Amino acid sequence: MYYIDPHIHMVSRTTNDYATLARMGCVAMSEPAFWAGYDRGSADGFRDYFRQLTEVEPARAAQYGVRHFCWLCINAKEAENVQLSRDVLKLIPEFLDCPNVLGIGEIGLNKNTRNEAIIFQEHVELAVEHHQPVLIHTPHLEDKHQGTRMILDMLADHANLSAERVLVDHVEEHTVKPVLDAGFWAGLTLYPVTKCTPARAVDIIEMMGTDRLCVNSAGDWGPSKPTAVPDLIMEMRRRGHRESVIRKVVFANPREFFQQSKNFDLADPASR
Amino acid sequence: MNAKEILDQEFLTIRSRLLDIAASLDRIQRAEGDATADSRMANVSEAIEIVGSQQLHRAERVQLLFSREYDQAWKTQYELDSRA
């Protein structure tokens, strides 16, 4: 089955991973800007990173027939540095017309601090000003519930931001319902230990339904599995879900969300 | 699938994971020192109670047990204005 991985950090992955993903049916992916594993020293470091996301990775993906899209921001962890964040925010508009940029992301919270909240709000204002969709990171582990609720509070302040243009990512059992109830899209991340397993993700899909839910690997430089979406496909098949239902979750849903970006143009492979 | 069929499929996995938890707790107890006063151990005990209960939404309740508290007044505490 062909699918889209709506959240994967290919800058941290090998070219062999591109080949493997292509063989497993991945036809497109989107890569949100994130923390590199160390704090960058200047806004110029982010300019170089944005060039990697908009020039280098699409070319690497294209070698295997995979479409690569991306999202731009300063991540929540480095957003603790407000001055650096504001310097990076000034850079972002010059990249928004690059052909693979889908919007602003993954913005969000990390330890739910005041500085993170300030920069989150400024990112949302940038997205509204430039009419960009938004991809949101929710915090890890014990910070997730509190941080997700804080993010929803802040989003509620922006009446001019359409909920259907926002995806709140890394939801789990305790955060998925408030996100969907508020009208946003929700992303389930398949991580070996710290987020959802494929089995738990399918449980959530069975309880919440398939509308506005996407599934991703968030494959990166840490413990993660870039081929986790096919694992979810296998789990759904094992439980007897119809192919059309699986396809909605792993292809039609992310495609529908991404199509709100002016730079997204992915034909359905079935129409070839 | 009905409940019995799911149990047939899941039983060995459940058994294996319960044994992993039991063995991990044994390992902690066998080791030098004492972790019983660590608040995480209290959370683990409470989580095991939730898992063993008959109420639905065990996974959600365990998640909330391991979560920091959300305070609706957080913006006031941070002296942040609501933005429009």
CSV table of C-alpha atoms in Angstrom, one decimal, chain A:
chain,number,residue,atom,x,y,z
A,1,MET,CA,0.0,0.0,0.0
A,2,TYR,CA,1.3,3.5,-0.8
A,3,TYR,CA,1.3,6.0,2.0
A,4,ILE,CA,2.5,9.4,3.1
A,5,ASP,CA,4.7,9.8,6.2
A,6,PRO,CA,3.5,13.3,7.4
A,7,HIS,CA,6.3,13.7,10.0
A,8,ILE,CA,9.8,12.4,9.5
A,9,HIS,CA,13.2,14.0,10.0
A,10,MET,CA,15.2,12.8,7.0
A,11,VAL,CA,18.1,15.1,7.7
A,12,SER,CA,18.9,12.6,10.4
A,13,ARG,CA,18.5,9.5,8.2
A,14,THR,CA,20.6,7.8,5.6
A,15,THR,CA,20.0,7.6,1.9
A,16,ASN,CA,19.4,3.9,2.4
A,17,ASP,CA,16.4,4.9,4.5
A,18,TYR,CA,15.0,6.8,1.5
A,19,ALA,CA,15.4,3.6,-0.6
A,20,THR,CA,13.8,1.4,2.0
A,21,LEU,CA,10.8,3.8,2.5
A,22,ALA,CA,10.3,4.0,-1.3
A,23,ARG,CA,10.3,0.2,-1.5
A,24,MET,CA,7.7,0.0,1.4
A,25,GLY,CA,5.3,2.3,-0.5
A,26,CYS,CA,6.1,5.8,0.8
A,27,VAL,CA,5.3,8.2,-2.0
A,28,ALA,CA,5.7,11.5,0.0
A,29,MET,CA,6.8,12.8,3.3
A,30,SER,CA,6.9,16.0,5.2
A,31,GLU,CA,9.7,17.1,7.4
A,32,PRO,CA,9.1,19.7,10.1
A,33,ALA,CA,12.0,21.8,11.3
A,34,PHE,CA,13.2,20.4,14.7
A,35,TRP,CA,16.0,20.3,17.3
A,36,ALA,CA,19.2,19.0,15.9
A,37,GLY,CA,20.3,17.4,19.1
A,38,TYR,CA,22.3,20.5,20.1
A,39,ASP,CA,21.5,24.2,20.3
A,40,ARG,CA,22.5,26.2,17.3
A,41,GLY,CA,24.6,29.3,18.0
A,42,SER,CA,23.1,31.8,15.5
A,43,ALA,CA,20.2,32.5,13.1
A,44,ASP,CA,22.6,31.7,10.3
A,45,GLY,CA,22.7,28.1,11.5
A,46,PHE,CA,19.0,28.0,10.9
A,47,ARG,CA,19.4,29.6,7.4
A,48,ASP,CA,21.7,26.7,6.5
A,49,TYR,CA,19.2,24.2,8.0
A,50,PHE,CA,16.3,25.7,6.0
A,51,ARG,CA,18.4,25.3,2.8
A,52,GLN,CA,19.0,21.7,3.7
A,53,LEU,CA,15.2,21.2,4.1
A,54,THR,CA,14.3,23.1,0.9
A,55,GLU,CA,17.1,22.1,-1.4
A,56,VAL,CA,19.1,19.1,-0.3
A,57,GLU,CA,16.4,16.7,1.1
A,58,PRO,CA,14.0,17.1,-1.8
A,59,ALA,CA,16.8,16.2,-4.2
A,60,ARG,CA,17.8,13.2,-2.1
A,61,ALA,CA,14.2,12.0,-2.0
A,62,ALA,CA,13.6,12.5,-5.7
A,63,GLN,CA,16.3,9.9,-6.4
A,64,TYR,CA,13.9,7.3,-5.1
A,65,GLY,CA,10.7,8.8,-6.5
A,66,VAL,CA,9.6,10.1,-3.2
A,67,ARG,CA,8.2,13.7,-2.8
A,68,HIS,CA,9.7,15.6,0.1
A,69,PHE,CA,7.9,18.5,1.7
A,70,CYS,CA,8.9,20.5,4.8
A,71,TRP,CA,7.8,23.0,7.5
A,72,LEU,CA,9.8,25.8,8.9
A,73,CYS,CA,10.2,27.3,12.4
A,74,ILE,CA,12.5,27.4,15.4
A,75,ASN,CA,11.7,24.4,17.5
A,76,ALA,CA,10.2,24.6,21.0
A,77,LYS,CA,13.4,23.6,22.7
A,78,GLU,CA,15.5,26.4,21.2
A,79,ALA,CA,12.6,28.8,21.5
A,80,GLU,CA,13.7,29.2,25.1
A,81,ASN,CA,16.2,31.7,23.6
A,82,VAL,CA,13.8,34.5,22.7
A,83,GLN,CA,16.2,36.7,20.9
A,84,LEU,CA,17.6,33.9,18.7
A,85,SER,CA,14.0,32.8,18.0
A,86,ARG,CA,13.0,36.3,16.9
A,87,ASP,CA,16.0,36.4,14.6
A,88,VAL,CA,15.0,33.1,13.1
A,89,LEU,CA,11.4,34.2,12.7
A,90,LYS,CA,12.6,37.1,10.6
A,91,LEU,CA,14.3,34.6,8.2
A,92,ILE,CA,11.3,32.4,7.6
A,93,PRO,CA,9.4,34.5,5.1
A,94,GLU,CA,12.2,34.4,2.5
A,95,PHE,CA,11.8,30.6,2.4
A,96,LEU,CA,8.0,30.4,2.3
A,97,ASP,CA,7.9,30.4,-1.5
A,98,CYS,CA,10.2,27.5,-1.9
A,99,PRO,CA,8.3,24.8,-3.8
A,100,ASN,CA,8.4,22.2,-1.0
A,101,VAL,CA,7.4,24.4,2.0
A,102,LEU,CA,4.0,23.5,3.4
A,103,GLY,CA,3.8,25.9,6.3
A,104,ILE,CA,5.0,26.8,9.8
A,105,GLY,CA,6.1,23.9,12.0
A,106,GLU,CA,6.8,22.0,14.1
A,107,ILE,CA,6.2,24.8,16.6
A,108,GLY,CA,5.0,24.0,20.1
A,109,LEU,CA,6.1,23.6,23.6
A,110,ASN,CA,8.9,21.5,25.2
A,111,LYS,CA,9.0,22.1,29.0
A,112,ASN,CA,5.9,24.4,28.9
A,113,THR,CA,7.8,27.6,29.8
A,114,ARG,CA,6.9,31.2,29.5
A,115,ASN,CA,9.5,31.9,26.8
A,116,GLU,CA,8.3,28.9,24.8
A,117,ALA,CA,4.7,30.2,25.0
A,118,ILE,CA,5.8,33.7,23.8
A,119,ILE,CA,7.6,32.3,20.7
A,120,PHE,CA,4.7,29.9,20.0
A,121,GLN,CA,2.4,32.8,19.8
A,122,GLU,CA,4.7,34.7,17.5
A,123,HIS,CA,5.0,31.7,15.2
A,124,VAL,CA,1.2,31.5,15.0
A,125,GLU,CA,1.0,35.2,14.2
A,126,LEU,CA,3.6,34.7,11.4
A,127,ALA,CA,1.5,31.8,10.0
A,128,VAL,CA,-1.7,33.9,10.1
A,129,GLU,CA,0.1,36.8,8.5
A,130,HIS,CA,1.4,34.7,5.6
A,131,HIS,CA,-1.7,32.4,5.4
A,132,GLN,CA,0.3,29.3,6.2
A,133,PRO,CA,-0.9,26.0,7.7
A,134,VAL,CA,0.6,25.1,11.0
A,135,LEU,CA,2.1,21.8,12.4
A,136,ILE,CA,2.4,21.6,16.1
A,137,HIS,CA,4.7,19.6,18.4
A,138,THR,CA,3.3,18.6,21.7
A,139,PRO,CA,5.7,17.9,24.6
A,140,HIS,CA,7.1,14.6,25.8
A,141,LEU,CA,5.9,12.3,28.5
A,142,GLU,CA,4.8,14.0,31.7
A,143,ASP,CA,4.7,17.4,30.0
A,144,LYS,CA,2.4,16.4,27.2
A,145,HIS,CA,-1.0,16.8,28.8
A,146,GLN,CA,-0.2,20.2,30.4
A,147,GLY,CA,1.5,21.4,27.2
A,148,THR,CA,-1.2,20.3,24.9
A,149,ARG,CA,-3.9,22.1,26.9
A,150,MET,CA,-1.7,25.2,27.0
A,151,ILE,CA,-1.3,25.0,23.2
A,152,LEU,CA,-5.1,24.6,22.7
A,153,ASP,CA,-5.6,27.7,25.0
A,154,MET,CA,-3.2,29.7,22.9
A,155,LEU,CA,-4.8,28.6,19.6
A,156,ALA,CA,-8.2,29.6,20.9
A,157,ASP,CA,-6.9,33.2,21.1
A,158,HIS,CA,-6.5,33.2,17.3
A,159,ALA,CA,-10.0,33.5,15.8
A,160,ASN,CA,-8.4,34.2,12.4
A,161,LEU,CA,-6.6,30.9,12.3
A,162,SER,CA,-8.8,28.1,10.9
A,163,ALA,CA,-8.7,25.0,13.0
A,164,GLU,CA,-8.8,22.8,9.8
A,165,ARG,CA,-5.4,24.3,8.8
A,166,VAL,CA,-3.7,23.2,12.0
A,167,LEU,CA,-2.4,19.7,12.9
A,168,VAL,CA,-1.5,19.0,16.5
A,169,ASP,CA,1.0,16.2,16.6
A,170,HIS,CA,2.1,13.5,18.9
A,171,VAL,CA,-1.3,13.1,20.5
A,172,GLU,CA,-1.9,10.0,22.7
A,173,GLU,CA,-4.8,8.6,24.7
A,174,HIS,CA,-5.1,11.5,27.1
A,175,THR,CA,-4.7,14.3,24.5
A,176,VAL,CA,-6.4,13.2,21.3
A,177,LYS,CA,-10.0,14.0,22.3
A,178,PRO,CA,-9.5,17.7,23.2
A,179,VAL,CA,-7.5,18.2,20.0
A,180,LEU,CA,-10.2,16.7,17.7
A,181,ASP,CA,-13.0,18.3,19.7
A,182,ALA,CA,-11.5,21.7,19.0
A,183,GLY,CA,-11.6,21.0,15.3
A,184,PHE,CA,-7.9,20.5,14.7
A,185,TRP,CA,-6.2,17.7,12.9
A,186,ALA,CA,-4.3,15.3,15.1
A,187,GLY,CA,-1.2,13.3,14.5
A,188,LEU,CA,-0.3,9.9,16.1
A,189,THR,CA,3.5,9.3,16.4
A,190,LEU,CA,4.8,5.7,16.4
A,191,TYR,CA,7.8,5.6,18.7
A,192,PRO,CA,9.2,2.5,20.3
A,193,VAL,CA,9.0,3.6,23.9
A,194,THR,CA,8.1,7.2,24.5
A,195,LYS,CA,5.0,7.7,22.3
A,196,CYS,CA,2.5,5.3,20.6
A,197,THR,CA,3.1,1.8,19.6
A,198,PRO,CA,1.3,0.7,16.4
A,199,ALA,CA,-1.2,-1.3,18.5
A,200,ARG,CA,-2.1,1.6,20.7
A,201,ALA,CA,-2.4,3.9,17.7
A,202,VAL,CA,-4.8,1.5,16.1
A,203,ASP,CA,-6.8,1.4,19.4
A,204,ILE,CA,-7.0,5.2,19.3
A,205,ILE,CA,-8.2,5.1,15.7
A,206,GLU,CA,-10.8,2.5,16.6
A,207,MET,CA,-12.1,4.6,19.4
A,208,MET,CA,-11.9,8.1,17.8
A,209,GLY,CA,-12.7,7.2,14.1
A,210,THR,CA,-10.5,8.1,11.1
A,211,ASP,CA,-11.5,11.7,10.5
A,212,ARG,CA,-8.7,14.3,10.9
A,213,LEU,CA,-6.3,11.7,12.2
A,214,CYS,CA,-2.8,11.1,10.6
A,215,VAL,CA,-0.1,8.6,11.6
A,216,ASN,CA,3.6,9.3,11.4
A,217,SER,CA,7.0,7.7,12.3
A,218,ALA,CA,8.7,11.0,13.3
A,219,GLY,CA,11.9,9.1,12.4
A,220,ASP,CA,14.9,11.1,13.6
A,221,TRP,CA,18.3,10.8,15.2
A,222,GLY,CA,17.0,9.2,18.4
A,223,PRO,CA,15.4,5.8,19.0
A,224,SER,CA,12.8,5.8,16.3
A,225,LYS,CA,11.8,3.6,13.3
A,226,PRO,CA,11.3,5.3,9.9
A,227,THR,CA,9.3,2.3,8.7
A,228,ALA,CA,6.8,2.6,11.5
A,229,VAL,CA,3.8,3.6,9.3
A,230,PRO,CA,4.0,0.2,7.4
A,231,ASP,CA,4.0,-1.4,10.9
A,232,LEU,CA,0.7,0.3,11.6
A,233,ILE,CA,-0.7,-0.8,8.2
A,234,MET,CA,0.1,-4.4,9.1
A,235,GLU,CA,-1.5,-4.0,12.5
A,236,MET,CA,-4.7,-2.6,11.0
A,237,ARG,CA,-4.8,-5.5,8.5
A,238,ARG,CA,-4.2,-8.0,11.3
A,239,ARG,CA,-7.3,-6.7,13.0
A,240,GLY,CA,-9.4,-6.9,9.8
A,241,HIS,CA,-9.7,-3.3,8.9
A,242,ARG,CA,-10.8,-2.6,5.3
A,243,GLU,CA,-8.0,-1.5,2.9
A,244,SER,CA,-10.0,1.7,2.2
A,245,VAL,CA,-10.0,2.6,5.9
A,246,ILE,CA,-6.3,2.0,6.2
A,247,ARG,CA,-5.7,4.0,3.0
A,248,LYS,CA,-7.7,6.9,4.4
A,249,VAL,CA,-5.5,7.0,7.5
A,250,VAL,CA,-2.1,6.7,5.8
A,251,PHE,CA,-2.7,8.4,2.5
A,252,ALA,CA,-5.9,10.3,2.0
A,253,ASN,CA,-5.9,12.1,5.4
A,254,PRO,CA,-2.4,13.6,5.2
A,255,ARG,CA,-3.0,14.4,1.6
A,256,GLU,CA,-6.2,16.3,2.5
A,257,PHE,CA,-4.5,18.2,5.2
A,258,PHE,CA,-1.5,19.1,3.1
A,259,GLN,CA,-3.6,20.2,0.1
A,260,GLN,CA,-4.5,23.3,2.1
A,261,SER,CA,-0.9,24.4,1.3
A,262,LYS,CA,-0.4,26.2,-2.0
A,263,ASN,CA,2.8,24.2,-2.5
A,264,PHE,CA,1.4,20.8,-2.2
A,265,ASP,CA,0.6,19.0,-5.4
A,266,LEU,CA,0.7,15.2,-5.1
A,267,ALA,CA,-1.4,13.2,-7.5
A,268,ASP,CA,-3.0,10.0,-6.2
A,269,PRO,CA,-0.7,7.2,-7.5
A,270,ALA,CA,-3.9,5.2,-8.2
A,271,SER,CA,-4.8,7.7,-10.9
A,272,ARG,CA,-1.6,7.1,-12.9
